[in-house]
Amino acid sequence: MERIQIIAIAASLLFLLYIAWLIVKGKLREEYAIVWIVSTFVLILFSFWREGIDIVSNMLGIIAPPNMIFTGAIFIMLIYLLHLSVTVSRLQKQSKVLAQELALLKNKEGKKE
Amino acid sequence: MSHSLAIIIPAYNEEKSISNVVNDVLATSLYKEFQVSVIVVNDCSTDATALIINSLNCVSLHLPVNLGIGGAMQTGFKYALENDFDYAVQVDGDGQHPSVEIPTLVSELIKYNLDIIIGSRFITHKGFQSSFIRRAGIVWFSLLLKILTGQRIYDCTSGFRVLNRKSLELVCETYPDEYPEPESIILFAKNKIKIGELPVSMSERQGGVSSIGFFSSIYYMWKVTLGIIFTFIRTNNR
């Protein structure tokens, strides 16, 4: 096993541990952790199985294997960012309704006193 | 027959003008056969607006976070609907809208059996006419709305509007958050709401800053254009 493989595996495992810790502490919800856990597993898989990158990029018809990694990573990041934008939009909608209800309720309470 | 009329004033940092606006509105609409309530929606102002409106003769709704003009207006609309008002008027907190025109707007709305009536600056071109660049923007939205709805609304960015029960129900359900005026017109048109326009003469703002600054005007154009087009597509597929 080469030095770079050991570094990559160690870094991936540390990252996985950190994600697990965040979930345990309740700072990260499981549904948002899925993508991180899956991508860490992919990283670990290719750290052990180095020829894998060449084999997969050959299969897809990509000449330079690193290009597959960059393209794949950027694609996943874009999709995930879009997912986050959708989440933010939903939260914004929900918090708007909550704020409005609160303003109306405060007014009703004020009248009673 | 006595109708109830909710006059909704959204206010964000309007400490200089808000008490004048509220008092003006109360003074001018009293002589009509309407039961008038003034509702000020304080959109989480950072100045003395909250204190001032609490001391005025009006219903004050305080939002705990800043929602922007659309979210604030919708809060007022929800109040009006919950409390069974027959009509709701939107009047800006900066004193641009002439409150003397409110009774005329409401009676014209009833007379012509409309669901919403817009006080417009550009039919007779009297009073404050806004800057050239803003008028250009308004012409563009007006044209876009004409293409999509077939109806020409000259002052589609005017916030000076009277809504009846039917349109009130609609805006409580859906209302754009930011810069809601042009976007809401397409919403009205697609929901078969009858829209009318009446010439009014507006004045320049008394205090505060416009919700649209110079640099955000480009963002404003894009945001509202996209909003209009997507509202059109969304309501078409319903």
XYZ file of C-alpha atoms in Angstrom:
351
model
C 0.000 0.000 0.000
C 1.354 3.413 -0.970
C 1.643 6.415 1.300
C -1.069 8.412 -0.511
C -3.513 5.541 -0.070
C -2.941 5.459 3.670
C -3.406 9.240 3.923
C -6.616 9.115 1.868
C -8.075 6.264 3.899
C -7.189 7.911 7.211
C -8.696 11.235 6.128
C -11.884 9.555 4.910
C -12.276 7.609 8.145
C -11.737 10.735 10.239
C -14.363 12.520 8.152
C -16.782 9.619 8.678
C -16.159 9.725 12.431
C -16.782 13.480 12.468
C -20.124 13.013 10.649
C -21.100 10.260 13.121
C -20.208 12.557 16.028
C -22.347 15.379 14.548
C -25.331 13.021 14.226
C -24.895 11.712 17.789
C -24.736 15.260 19.135
C -27.927 16.113 17.234
C -26.185 18.783 15.161
C -26.773 17.048 11.838
C -29.979 15.383 10.787
C -29.687 11.891 9.317
C -31.328 12.811 6.004
C -28.666 15.431 5.318
C -25.891 13.063 6.428
C -26.715 10.400 3.818
C -24.942 12.189 0.986
C -21.822 12.744 3.136
C -21.662 9.140 4.297
C -22.175 7.774 0.766
C -19.460 10.013 -0.708
C -17.047 9.041 2.067
C -17.640 5.370 1.273
C -16.914 6.054 -2.399
C -13.652 7.773 -1.395
C -12.650 4.842 0.821
C -13.511 2.335 -1.921
C -11.263 4.053 -4.455
C -8.484 4.511 -1.876
C -8.229 0.729 -1.474
C -8.964 -0.135 -5.091
C -6.696 2.226 -7.052
C -7.120 0.580 -10.477
C -10.854 1.108 -9.991
C -10.592 4.712 -11.126
C -8.941 3.654 -14.411
C -11.431 0.846 -14.960
C -14.501 2.989 -14.340
C -13.273 5.915 -16.470
C -12.418 3.489 -19.283
C -15.926 2.112 -19.067
C -17.400 5.609 -19.355
C -15.062 6.545 -22.211
C -13.164 9.221 -20.242
C -9.550 9.517 -21.429
C -7.949 11.048 -18.334
C -9.152 9.344 -15.109
C -8.727 12.460 -12.879
C -11.287 14.223 -15.100
C -13.880 11.669 -14.046
C -13.234 12.490 -10.403
C -13.526 16.245 -10.937
C -16.615 15.981 -13.126
C -18.302 13.574 -10.726
C -17.466 15.617 -7.650
C -18.650 18.907 -9.193
C -21.848 17.288 -10.409
C -22.667 15.875 -6.967
C -21.892 19.233 -5.311
C -24.205 21.092 -7.700
C -27.051 18.661 -7.098
C -26.530 18.891 -3.359
C -26.453 22.695 -3.454
C -29.718 22.679 -5.360
C -31.186 20.389 -2.741
C -30.063 22.851 -0.046
C -31.656 25.766 -1.939
C -34.916 23.836 -2.022
C -34.607 23.200 1.714
C -33.918 26.885 2.398
C -36.939 27.884 0.302
C -39.159 25.545 2.292
C -37.812 26.850 5.604
C -38.338 30.440 4.481
C -41.951 29.688 3.583
C -42.554 27.988 6.925
C -40.916 30.726 8.986
C -42.969 33.372 7.160
C -46.217 31.666 8.150
C -44.953 31.277 11.726
C -43.988 34.950 11.997
C -47.380 36.052 10.643
C -49.287 33.781 13.013
C -47.205 35.093 15.895
C -47.935 38.728 15.023
C -51.679 37.993 14.805
C -51.660 36.040 18.086
C -49.724 38.758 19.924
C -52.383 41.217 18.838
C -55.196 38.941 20.090
C -53.451 38.469 23.452
C -52.935 42.210 23.793
C -56.684 42.788 23.342
C -57.615 40.363 26.150
C -55.548 42.114 28.786
C -75.754 49.217 4.762
C -72.490 49.666 6.536
C -69.368 48.050 5.153
C -66.216 47.453 7.132
C -62.990 48.666 5.659
C -59.507 47.652 6.785
C -56.807 50.148 5.913
C -53.539 48.246 5.996
C -50.289 50.173 6.284
C -47.044 48.215 6.108
C -44.289 50.043 7.971
C -40.576 49.388 8.050
C -38.539 52.132 9.747
C -41.105 54.840 9.014
C -40.831 56.746 12.324
C -40.818 60.111 10.525
C -43.993 59.652 8.523
C -46.091 56.914 10.099
C -48.076 59.019 12.576
C -48.946 61.553 9.844
C -50.048 58.778 7.512
C -52.239 57.100 10.140
C -53.825 60.379 11.235
C -54.422 61.458 7.623
C -56.114 58.188 6.814
C -58.304 58.369 9.913
C -59.268 61.979 9.236
C -60.207 61.574 5.609
C -62.128 58.336 5.619
C -64.350 58.998 8.615
C -67.071 60.829 6.745
C -68.035 57.838 4.663
C -70.545 55.169 5.550
C -67.716 52.734 6.198
C -66.579 51.358 9.507
C -62.883 52.042 9.247
C -60.063 50.267 11.069
C -56.450 51.165 10.501
C -54.041 48.254 10.753
C -50.343 49.017 10.859
C -48.017 46.100 10.245
C -44.634 46.791 11.778
C -42.166 44.691 9.783
C -39.644 44.376 12.617
C -38.526 48.017 12.415
C -35.297 48.967 14.141
C -36.302 52.555 14.881
C -39.129 53.978 16.992
C -41.907 52.847 14.620
C -43.171 50.188 17.070
C -43.527 52.695 19.933
C -45.193 55.282 17.720
C -47.827 52.969 16.286
C -48.704 51.574 19.715
C -49.645 55.081 20.787
C -51.817 55.715 17.706
C -55.479 54.922 17.241
C -54.885 51.789 15.190
C -54.455 48.029 15.341
C -50.752 47.263 15.518
C -49.306 43.989 14.322
C -45.659 43.448 15.168
C -43.726 40.901 13.139
C -40.953 39.215 15.136
C -38.685 39.005 12.070
C -38.404 41.155 8.954
C -40.466 39.548 6.190
C -40.315 42.239 3.532
C -43.218 44.231 2.133
C -45.104 41.239 0.716
C -44.992 39.190 3.903
C -45.972 42.236 5.954
C -48.911 43.060 3.679
C -50.088 39.464 3.801
C -50.105 39.657 7.617
C -52.484 42.608 7.340
C -54.616 40.781 4.774
C -54.844 37.769 7.093
C -55.949 40.025 9.929
C -58.616 41.581 7.690
C -59.921 38.190 6.596
C -59.911 36.712 10.117
C -61.841 39.697 11.425
C -64.431 39.601 8.611
C -63.685 42.892 6.909
C -65.547 43.499 3.637
C -62.784 45.533 2.001
C -59.077 46.058 2.528
C -57.006 49.010 1.340
C -53.256 49.017 1.070
C -51.635 52.354 1.891
C -47.867 52.761 2.036
C -46.310 53.995 5.263
C -44.237 56.698 3.602
C -47.072 59.094 2.781
C -46.999 58.720 -1.007
C -50.595 57.612 -1.241
C -53.284 60.296 -0.963
C -55.697 59.081 1.715
C -58.403 61.485 0.462
C -58.804 59.151 -2.510
C -59.642 56.068 -0.407
C -63.434 56.623 -0.270
C -63.507 57.248 -4.043
C -61.509 54.094 -4.726
C -63.856 51.986 -2.602
C -67.045 53.430 -4.073
C -65.721 52.979 -7.634
C -64.856 49.373 -6.793
C -68.447 48.779 -5.660
C -69.967 50.765 -8.523
C -68.170 48.852 -11.262
C -68.427 45.517 -9.448
C -64.660 45.022 -9.428
C -62.651 42.724 -7.164
C -59.633 44.985 -6.956
C -58.996 48.595 -7.868
C -55.572 50.176 -8.279
C -54.847 53.843 -7.696
C -52.755 54.819 -10.706
C -50.301 57.651 -11.340
C -50.075 57.219 -15.075
C -53.569 57.558 -16.469
C -53.863 61.323 -16.182
C -50.178 61.962 -15.284
C -50.948 64.194 -12.342
C -48.732 64.473 -9.262
C -45.405 62.805 -8.557
C -44.357 60.734 -11.570
C -41.249 58.889 -10.301
C -37.873 58.900 -12.074
C -37.359 58.043 -15.760
C -35.620 54.746 -15.052
C -38.431 53.580 -12.784
C -41.067 54.558 -15.288
C -39.168 52.515 -17.900
C -39.308 49.518 -15.577
C -43.025 50.025 -15.013
C -43.650 50.197 -18.784
C -41.787 46.897 -19.204
C -43.856 45.120 -16.521
C -47.019 46.641 -17.900
C -46.164 45.289 -21.361
C -45.273 41.844 -20.008
C -48.549 41.708 -18.088
C -50.468 42.861 -21.161
C -48.962 40.015 -23.201
C -49.679 37.393 -20.548
C -53.083 38.530 -19.320
C -54.442 40.622 -22.170
C -55.217 43.442 -19.779
C -53.395 46.755 -19.719
C -52.516 47.960 -16.218
C -50.676 51.259 -16.464
C -49.379 51.569 -12.907
C -48.698 47.941 -12.072
C -46.206 48.801 -9.316
C -48.670 50.961 -7.416
C -49.317 49.616 -3.928
C -52.376 51.833 -3.507
C -55.129 49.233 -3.905
C -58.546 48.279 -2.617
C -59.443 44.600 -2.422
C -62.824 43.028 -1.853
C -63.508 39.794 -0.022
C -62.812 37.597 -3.062
C -59.359 39.002 -3.779
C -58.619 39.155 -0.046
C -59.112 35.405 0.203
C -56.697 34.920 -2.684
C -53.893 37.094 -1.266
C -54.133 35.390 2.126
C -53.420 32.122 0.386
C -50.676 33.258 -2.003
C -48.792 36.528 -2.064
C -45.230 37.191 -3.247
C -42.702 38.071 -0.522
C -40.590 40.645 -2.265
C -41.823 43.441 -4.544
C -45.304 41.883 -4.685
C -47.185 44.486 -6.722
C -46.537 43.567 -10.392
C -46.380 39.861 -9.612
C -49.701 39.855 -7.804
C -51.463 41.293 -10.862
C -50.821 38.120 -12.834
C -52.046 36.125 -9.850
C -55.264 38.153 -9.844
C -55.773 37.943 -13.590
C -55.254 34.181 -13.663
C -57.739 33.691 -10.840
C -60.408 35.635 -12.744
C -60.252 38.602 -10.382
C -61.678 41.731 -11.996
C -59.058 44.496 -11.925
C -59.713 48.189 -12.439
C -57.535 51.294 -12.378
C -58.400 54.773 -11.193
C -56.231 57.867 -11.661
C -54.878 59.329 -8.435
C -52.269 61.939 -7.732
C -49.385 60.737 -5.582
C -46.802 62.744 -3.716
C -43.129 62.152 -3.072
C -42.254 60.176 0.043
C -42.219 62.138 3.327
C -39.478 60.178 5.005
C -37.673 56.846 5.089
C -35.980 55.143 2.177
C -37.571 53.332 -0.742
C -37.566 49.560 -0.535
C -35.757 49.601 -3.892
C -32.303 51.208 -3.939
C -30.268 52.048 -7.024
C -28.145 48.895 -7.103
C -30.924 46.504 -6.299
C -32.998 47.755 -9.225
C -31.313 45.291 -11.605
C -32.068 42.461 -9.208
C -35.597 43.835 -8.897
C -36.153 43.723 -12.680
C -34.989 40.109 -12.929
C -36.739 38.906 -9.815
C -40.089 40.401 -10.781
C -39.833 39.348 -14.450
C -39.099 35.767 -13.385
C -41.841 35.954 -10.766
C -44.403 37.081 -13.340
C -43.445 34.394 -15.847
C -43.397 31.566 -13.307
C -46.656 32.645 -11.698
C -48.137 32.580 -15.207
C -46.882 29.026 -15.839
C -47.879 27.787 -12.379
C -51.442 29.097 -12.513
C -51.851 27.874 -16.087
C -51.253 24.286 -15.044
C -53.660 24.380 -12.138
